[in-house]
Amino acid sequence: MEYERCYIYTPPETDERAPKRRRINKANSQAQLQERIQIYRETWFHQQERIQATLEEADRVTLEKIINFVSASAQTDYAEPVSIPTGLVIAGPSIASHGPFFERLGRKIKDETNSAYFLLNSGDSSNLKTFLKNLIKKAMSRVDADDEDDLGRIGSSSRNGPKLLDFDLGHLQEWHARSRADRIVVAIQDSEAFDANLLVEIIELFYSWLDRLPFVLLFGIATSAESFEDRLTGKAPRYLQGQKFNVTQSDEIIEKLFSATIASTDVSLRIGPNLSRRILERQKDHVQNVQDFSDSLKYAYMSHFYANYPSLFLKQDITFKDLPPDVFEATRNLPSFRRRVEDMLDSGRAQEVRKLLDSDQYLFENIVEHVQSGQEVLSALSTAGMVIVRVRQALQMSAQVPLSSIWIRAASGEMMGSPLLRETMLSIKKAPSDRLAQLLSSLEDLEGIDFPVDLKAYRKDLDELNKDNTTSTPLRSQHDVRNDNLRTTVVAQKVLLSKHKAALSERDKAYSELVGHFHDELDTYFTTAFIDPRALFLSEILMYDLKSPHTEVFQPKPRFAIERALASPHDYLGCDCCGDADGGRDADAALSATQPATAIIYRLYLESGSLINVSDLWSAFNALAGEEEDAESKTMALFQRAIAELKYLGLLKPSKKKIDHAAKVMWKGL
Amino acid sequence: MLPDEILTQLDKQYPCREFQIQQLASLYFSNLPSPPLLIAHGLTATGKTSIIKSLLALSTIPHTIINLQECITGRHLLERTVSSVLDALDEYNDERIDRRPYSRTENLSVLANHLQKILEGHKKFVLVFDGIDKQREAPYTFLPGLARFSELIPALSLILITTLPISLELRKPGTPHLPFPPYSRSSLLTILSQNPPKIFLTQPSEEQYPDYTPDLAAEDDAWLWGRFLGAVYDSLSKHTGRDLVSFRNTSLRLWRDFVAPVVDGTFGTRDFSRLMVNRRHIFQGEEAVLDRIISSQNAENESAQTHSTAIIKKKRDVGMQHDLPYYSKYLLISAYLASYNPSRTDSTYFMKHTDRRKNKRKVNTNAGATKSKHRRIARHLLTPSPFPLDRVLAIFRGLIDGPVPQLADIYTQIATLTSMRLLVRVGGVGGDALEAGARWRVNFGWEWVRGLGRGVGIEVGEYLVGGVDV
Ligand SMILES: Nc1ncnc2c1ncn2[C@@H]1O[C@H](COP(=O)(O)OP(=O)(O)O)[C@@H](O)[C@H]1O
Ligand SMILES: [Mg+2]
């Protein structure tokens, strides 16, 4: 075939079956997929709306400040402009969310002030010329959206005479004369990625045009305003005058998003504690990125509905007729169903169990009922989480615990008996009356939520007690430490410390009773609310908590995958010849000639230092993999291909230090 | 306006430039032919642009001024020149010249051609090129070419404004120069004392001080401002920014702070010497001579609202205002150590199985011993040296207790830190940003990384070879 430049490779056909084959399941895994996708869409739609609303709310204050700044900067007379009004927008290190932020900002600026807004980033601005071209293009396309071929040639007059070059700010001037915008806001999204000299050039140029064009500059900054200023050289800082705006920190936004989505009280599908913890930890440790958070949520929702047949039951107003019998079979296989059956058998309800197993209709009714009640239990759990947060806030407890961590603990069933809960309950007991009043009103604000404690009654009683309180000091409960006196007595040369309750006034006693009652009632409430949700019947339908596809999709390990494949190829090849001889335990250590050449070289590579003598490597390889004397050229070919492959993978590169050596570039396990 | 009236007005507007104004007027206002080429040169803020601009605007000579800083390329300059000259003539004669022949100006000789045609039949046209030394991509024939324009176009008078005299580049001897020397102390004071700012932003109430009339206030303003300018010049501007604009900015920045005791009534308006003693600290700091985007007044307003920041405001943090992800902090610390430690010491410092403390002390004492022989500069004061990526990752794993999975997220963070310019790739730009062979450098300083380390409970100095004495 050597004379052909290229050819079609047809592998020799063999009758042998592939060594490993997937089991083909006859059951249709795609059953009712369309319906499930539909339920997914509806459920996710609500979540997405919440996410959007939360994001907008989080940015609102900053956006308003920036808009006020922009509208205040209108230059009424162009006589002698002193400096360009400049906003430094400290947007934080979560670079991926800068784009959406600046887009929202732009929309708002255009809506609420009479300004033009142009967003530019480093990608389309490698030098001053392209920067200006892009700026002008953005301005022109705004007006001449309909006649595109006119782009760059302005007005009929210039068609015959000299025309402006396409990076001449004169275009912007003509455009501005027509559009009559009060100011031209130019936002530079990623100021760090801009070359410092380019920034200076832009600033100087804009300043020079400031008597004709009312520029306002906005710089997106990931680090800090100071480091931005330090990069500007020469007179550039003199030409800018402005303010700094802090965008909400992304961990705060993530916390808000968590409360609005995962820990919210009315969602039909919940993300379980393990997955939630994973998502949050990733945000804290690796990326701070709102988009990523909502993506992982979305992916979890998709995984649940796409891959879980019984998720059909989350459909609203579901009827028995719509359902194929398979779905009941699937439900009967759920672990929580089995648990339930066993429990029922233990309590001697064999008759019902029989019915559950035999009658689809009966099972259906049962499922509908339990899905409904399970939802209620879960939303009660979320409410209880919120109550704890409110209590801790109102009592001004020192350790700030965010809702996310409380919710995760509650959802993994760890809340009952936890130190956190005990501490919270204790401080309720100790709360003086003013704090209690705050607590009551803060709980009353929890609107539209099923909360069994009758707050109004307590409020009334408290008011009653307070009515004849003439002093300004609040009422104290008997557990309040301030009511304890320490008394020191010396008895037989030993100091005795003894606590004595200070005498409580009548009203304080009455108050203590009130608080005690409140405490007990809350305690019962928490005990009923904080159940372990994973023990719920049908929890597999109500809650998605699988780690597996999430980690593979959002946290892949590319380097590890390559290293592992090279180090133990037999795991992937599934052949009998390599490694597995002695039970596979020590397979990692065995180095045999049957392995692919690249894997062999890789093993030798791992054993060598940072400079590898290629000739030594060859002798080692030849000793291992070489067959007979005369086959050396074949072995050499294998060797060279293996080296080339390692080089291609970026593990090896030629060294400048020694001509016959290669440099090791990557170490295993990093 | 008559030439004499123009002169008096200009002299009033721009004091201490009588000579230059006189010269310009005599060169351009008379009926005699104007010089074909004039170089006006002087350092920044010596009034070149403003005086020439005002003078021409008040005269009846057709003219146009091209700011070379606004010309992005050489071609841009040529095109702009032609259209500005056309615009100026259109306006001057109130008619439209047919522009069709001038649609392209590719090079200097085409420009000469165009100008020749456009100015045919005109008596005089002044063309000003401002900021010759700011020209981007100037072709080297540009200046000598311009100098010879007058031979082709008799009506054209060129004025070139530059910061330095450029007769050599012109290759044309005998060109007249008009110097704009930097202002002396007394000139600066004269110019700036023309518009004194107010002491009292709101006039003191009439009932309380019935005799303090606005006239009286203006007199006080001028008196105190004049003295104050002298003090600012002698203490700050003499040593830092001596030009008019820097001096003016510095003075204005200090003014409100300076007169604060007068406004609140501690001192009278004429208690200059006591004011000086009371406010001497403002002449000692560097804040006033630095150009900052966020003025200190703004910053104060802001910190008044959130007083928690007021305490930490003093200490400028050059690093981050937002919190970085946990592992990003470790990556940055590792990168710093990789930049400042020699790689051969890595195994002593970061190998998991060696006892860190013991080895560290040994290295430290070694460093101390050599220090006494010949003085060494502390490592963290030197420039960072480049390192390969795997070294950072290795140090990273050495610093962190417990295993960190080899997630792609780690690489994402490195890429993010690179686009934030906290890490910088050395050498070859382009290609794969995370290519294993690439070398990197850190782009932040010791102070910041120390703070970063303390945030995650690492004393970075302990890991730095040679230690740091703080
Ligand atoms: N003699 C003067 N009197 C008043 N103002 C002046 C004088 N000289 C310069 N200025 C002011 O200083 C500033 C800078 O002047 P400019 O003409 O731009 O200087 P240059 O072109 O030499 O850099 C302008 O605001 C100008 O009004
Ligand atoms: Mg100038």
Tab-separated table of N, CA and C in Angstrom, chain A residues 21-87:
chain	number	residue	atom	x	y	z
A	21	ARG	N	-19.166	-7.133	26.525
A	21	ARG	CA	-20.293	-6.478	25.879
A	21	ARG	C	-21.258	-5.992	26.925
A	22	ARG	N	-21.947	-4.962	26.553
A	22	ARG	CA	-22.940	-4.468	27.505
A	22	ARG	C	-24.160	-5.368	27.479
A	23	ARG	N	-24.750	-5.492	28.595
A	23	ARG	CA	-25.971	-6.282	28.630
A	23	ARG	C	-27.070	-5.431	28.022
A	24	ILE	N	-27.695	-6.000	27.013
A	24	ILE	CA	-28.753	-5.221	26.398
A	24	ILE	C	-30.041	-5.531	27.126
A	25	ASN	N	-30.589	-4.504	27.673
A	25	ASN	CA	-31.798	-4.694	28.456
A	25	ASN	C	-33.012	-4.535	27.550
A	26	LYS	N	-33.921	-5.432	27.712
A	26	LYS	CA	-35.084	-5.313	26.840
A	26	LYS	C	-36.010	-4.211	27.305
A	27	ALA	N	-36.001	-3.973	28.602
A	27	ALA	CA	-36.883	-2.930	29.123
A	27	ALA	C	-36.512	-1.588	28.500
A	28	ASN	N	-37.485	-0.849	28.184
A	28	ASN	CA	-37.258	0.407	27.494
A	28	ASN	C	-36.927	1.503	28.495
A	29	SER	N	-35.667	1.953	28.454
A	29	SER	CA	-35.275	2.955	29.449
A	29	SER	C	-35.827	4.330	29.075
A	30	GLN	N	-36.304	4.426	27.859
A	30	GLN	CA	-36.809	5.730	27.428
A	30	GLN	C	-38.310	5.887	27.679
A	31	ALA	N	-38.874	4.955	28.424
A	31	ALA	CA	-40.319	4.963	28.558
A	31	ALA	C	-40.822	6.286	29.105
A	32	GLN	N	-41.845	6.768	28.486
A	32	GLN	CA	-42.505	7.996	28.951
A	32	GLN	C	-41.535	9.171	29.041
A	33	LEU	N	-40.479	9.094	28.255
A	33	LEU	CA	-39.467	10.141	28.375
A	33	LEU	C	-40.057	11.521	28.089
A	34	GLN	N	-40.900	11.575	27.069
A	34	GLN	CA	-41.467	12.879	26.719
A	34	GLN	C	-42.202	13.512	27.892
A	35	GLU	N	-43.011	12.680	28.577
A	35	GLU	CA	-43.745	13.213	29.727
A	35	GLU	C	-42.782	13.711	30.787
A	36	ARG	N	-41.732	12.904	31.013
A	36	ARG	CA	-40.806	13.295	32.072
A	36	ARG	C	-40.088	14.584	31.709
A	37	ILE	N	-39.716	14.693	30.431
A	37	ILE	CA	-39.060	15.941	30.017
A	37	ILE	C	-39.995	17.114	30.269
A	38	GLN	N	-41.264	16.856	29.985
A	38	GLN	CA	-42.238	17.929	30.194
A	38	GLN	C	-42.297	18.348	31.676
A	39	ILE	N	-42.331	17.343	32.563
A	39	ILE	CA	-42.362	17.678	33.998
A	39	ILE	C	-41.090	18.418	34.373
A	40	TYR	N	-39.979	17.940	33.826
A	40	TYR	CA	-38.713	18.617	34.114
A	40	TYR	C	-38.800	20.083	33.717
A	41	ARG	N	-39.302	20.319	32.517
A	41	ARG	CA	-39.353	21.708	32.036
A	41	ARG	C	-40.155	22.571	32.977
A	42	GLU	N	-41.317	22.043	33.386
A	42	GLU	CA	-42.158	22.854	34.264
A	42	GLU	C	-41.468	23.134	35.593
A	43	THR	N	-40.907	22.076	36.187
A	43	THR	CA	-40.276	22.262	37.493
A	43	THR	C	-39.094	23.217	37.391
A	44	TRP	N	-38.268	22.994	36.360
A	44	TRP	CA	-37.080	23.819	36.248
A	44	TRP	C	-37.443	25.269	35.950
A	45	PHE	N	-38.504	25.447	35.217
A	45	PHE	CA	-38.915	26.805	34.884
A	45	PHE	C	-39.111	27.638	36.157
A	46	HIS	N	-39.778	27.010	37.150
A	46	HIS	CA	-40.000	27.757	38.401
A	46	HIS	C	-38.683	28.093	39.087
A	47	GLN	N	-37.809	27.090	39.121
A	47	GLN	CA	-36.528	27.340	39.777
A	47	GLN	C	-35.773	28.449	39.068
A	48	GLN	N	-35.805	28.407	37.746
A	48	GLN	CA	-35.057	29.396	36.993
A	48	GLN	C	-35.586	30.809	37.260
A	49	GLU	N	-36.887	30.879	37.358
A	49	GLU	CA	-37.456	32.189	37.673
A	49	GLU	C	-36.956	32.688	39.013
A	50	ARG	N	-36.904	31.778	39.968
A	50	ARG	CA	-36.414	32.173	41.288
A	50	ARG	C	-34.971	32.636	41.210
A	51	ILE	N	-34.171	31.882	40.461
A	51	ILE	CA	-32.754	32.240	40.347
A	51	ILE	C	-32.622	33.629	39.754
A	52	GLN	N	-33.360	33.857	38.685
A	52	GLN	CA	-33.292	35.150	38.023
A	52	GLN	C	-33.668	36.274	38.976
A	53	ALA	N	-34.763	36.066	39.697
A	53	ALA	CA	-35.225	37.112	40.610
A	53	ALA	C	-34.192	37.364	41.697
A	54	THR	N	-33.600	36.287	42.208
A	54	THR	CA	-32.610	36.458	43.270
A	54	THR	C	-31.409	37.244	42.763
A	55	LEU	N	-30.965	36.895	41.563
A	55	LEU	CA	-29.797	37.583	41.030
A	55	LEU	C	-30.089	39.059	40.858
A	56	GLU	N	-31.260	39.345	40.318
A	56	GLU	CA	-31.560	40.748	40.087
A	56	GLU	C	-31.647	41.507	41.398
A	57	GLU	N	-32.242	40.862	42.376
A	57	GLU	CA	-32.363	41.504	43.678
A	57	GLU	C	-30.979	41.743	44.291
A	58	ALA	N	-30.085	40.768	44.104
A	58	ALA	CA	-28.764	40.889	44.717
A	58	ALA	C	-27.983	42.057	44.139
A	59	ASP	N	-28.150	42.286	42.840
A	59	ASP	CA	-27.391	43.370	42.200
A	59	ASP	C	-28.046	44.724	42.348
A	60	ARG	N	-29.295	44.732	42.797
A	60	ARG	CA	-30.092	45.935	42.643
A	60	ARG	C	-29.407	47.178	43.207
A	61	VAL	N	-28.899	47.052	44.445
A	61	VAL	CA	-28.339	48.231	45.104
A	61	VAL	C	-27.141	48.765	44.323
A	62	THR	N	-26.231	47.845	43.965
A	62	THR	CA	-25.060	48.275	43.225
A	62	THR	C	-25.457	48.921	41.905
A	63	LEU	N	-26.377	48.278	41.206
A	63	LEU	CA	-26.796	48.825	39.920
A	63	LEU	C	-27.365	50.219	40.100
A	64	GLU	N	-28.172	50.387	41.136
A	64	GLU	CA	-28.762	51.707	41.346
A	64	GLU	C	-27.694	52.758	41.600
A	65	LYS	N	-26.705	52.376	42.399
A	65	LYS	CA	-25.635	53.330	42.696
A	65	LYS	C	-24.926	53.736	41.410
A	66	ILE	N	-24.628	52.738	40.581
A	66	ILE	CA	-23.904	53.047	39.347
A	66	ILE	C	-24.760	53.958	38.471
A	67	ILE	N	-26.055	53.665	38.425
A	67	ILE	CA	-26.919	54.471	37.571
A	67	ILE	C	-27.012	55.901	38.077
A	68	ASN	N	-27.083	56.044	39.377
A	68	ASN	CA	-27.092	57.407	39.918
A	68	ASN	C	-25.820	58.144	39.560
A	69	PHE	N	-24.722	57.414	39.657
A	69	PHE	CA	-23.440	58.031	39.322
A	69	PHE	C	-23.428	58.465	37.864
A	70	VAL	N	-23.903	57.570	37.001
A	70	VAL	CA	-23.887	57.884	35.575
A	70	VAL	C	-24.784	59.078	35.291
A	71	SER	N	-25.968	59.094	35.882
A	71	SER	CA	-26.857	60.201	35.512
A	71	SER	C	-26.404	61.511	36.150
A	72	ALA	N	-25.680	61.423	37.260
A	72	ALA	CA	-25.180	62.662	37.861
A	72	ALA	C	-24.036	63.240	37.055
A	73	SER	N	-23.431	62.393	36.220
A	73	SER	CA	-22.220	62.852	35.545
A	73	SER	C	-22.509	63.576	34.247
A	74	ALA	N	-23.768	63.886	33.988
A	74	ALA	CA	-24.088	64.590	32.745
A	74	ALA	C	-23.323	65.903	32.690
A	75	GLN	N	-22.640	66.093	31.583
A	75	GLN	CA	-21.885	67.341	31.486
A	75	GLN	C	-22.698	68.354	30.720
A	76	THR	N	-23.111	69.385	31.403
A	76	THR	CA	-23.995	70.334	30.752
A	76	THR	C	-23.222	71.225	29.800
A	77	ASP	N	-22.090	71.754	30.253
A	77	ASP	CA	-21.316	72.559	29.308
A	77	ASP	C	-19.998	71.859	29.026
A	78	TYR	N	-19.597	71.915	27.787
A	78	TYR	CA	-18.411	71.202	27.366
A	78	TYR	C	-17.180	72.087	27.495
A	79	ALA	N	-17.366	73.262	28.099
A	79	ALA	CA	-16.335	74.289	28.047
A	79	ALA	C	-14.949	73.752	28.395
A	80	GLU	N	-14.726	73.439	29.651
A	80	GLU	CA	-13.426	72.849	29.954
A	80	GLU	C	-13.614	71.628	30.825
A	81	PRO	N	-13.725	70.473	30.188
A	81	PRO	CA	-13.901	69.263	30.984
A	81	PRO	C	-12.620	68.983	31.765
A	82	VAL	N	-12.780	68.614	33.001
A	82	VAL	CA	-11.601	68.405	33.829
A	82	VAL	C	-11.127	66.968	33.728
A	83	SER	N	-12.053	66.049	33.808
A	83	SER	CA	-11.642	64.656	33.784
A	83	SER	C	-12.826	63.805	33.346
A	84	ILE	N	-12.530	62.582	32.965
A	84	ILE	CA	-13.591	61.680	32.525
A	84	ILE	C	-14.240	61.071	33.758
A	85	PRO	N	-15.558	61.165	33.895
A	85	PRO	CA	-16.216	60.484	35.011
A	85	PRO	C	-16.003	58.978	34.881
A	86	THR	N	-15.531	58.366	35.927
A	86	THR	CA	-15.117	56.979	35.844
A	86	THR	C	-15.673	56.171	36.999
A	87	GLY	N	-16.283	55.059	36.693
A	87	GLY	CA	-16.732	54.154	37.744
A	87	GLY	C	-15.857	52.922	37.764
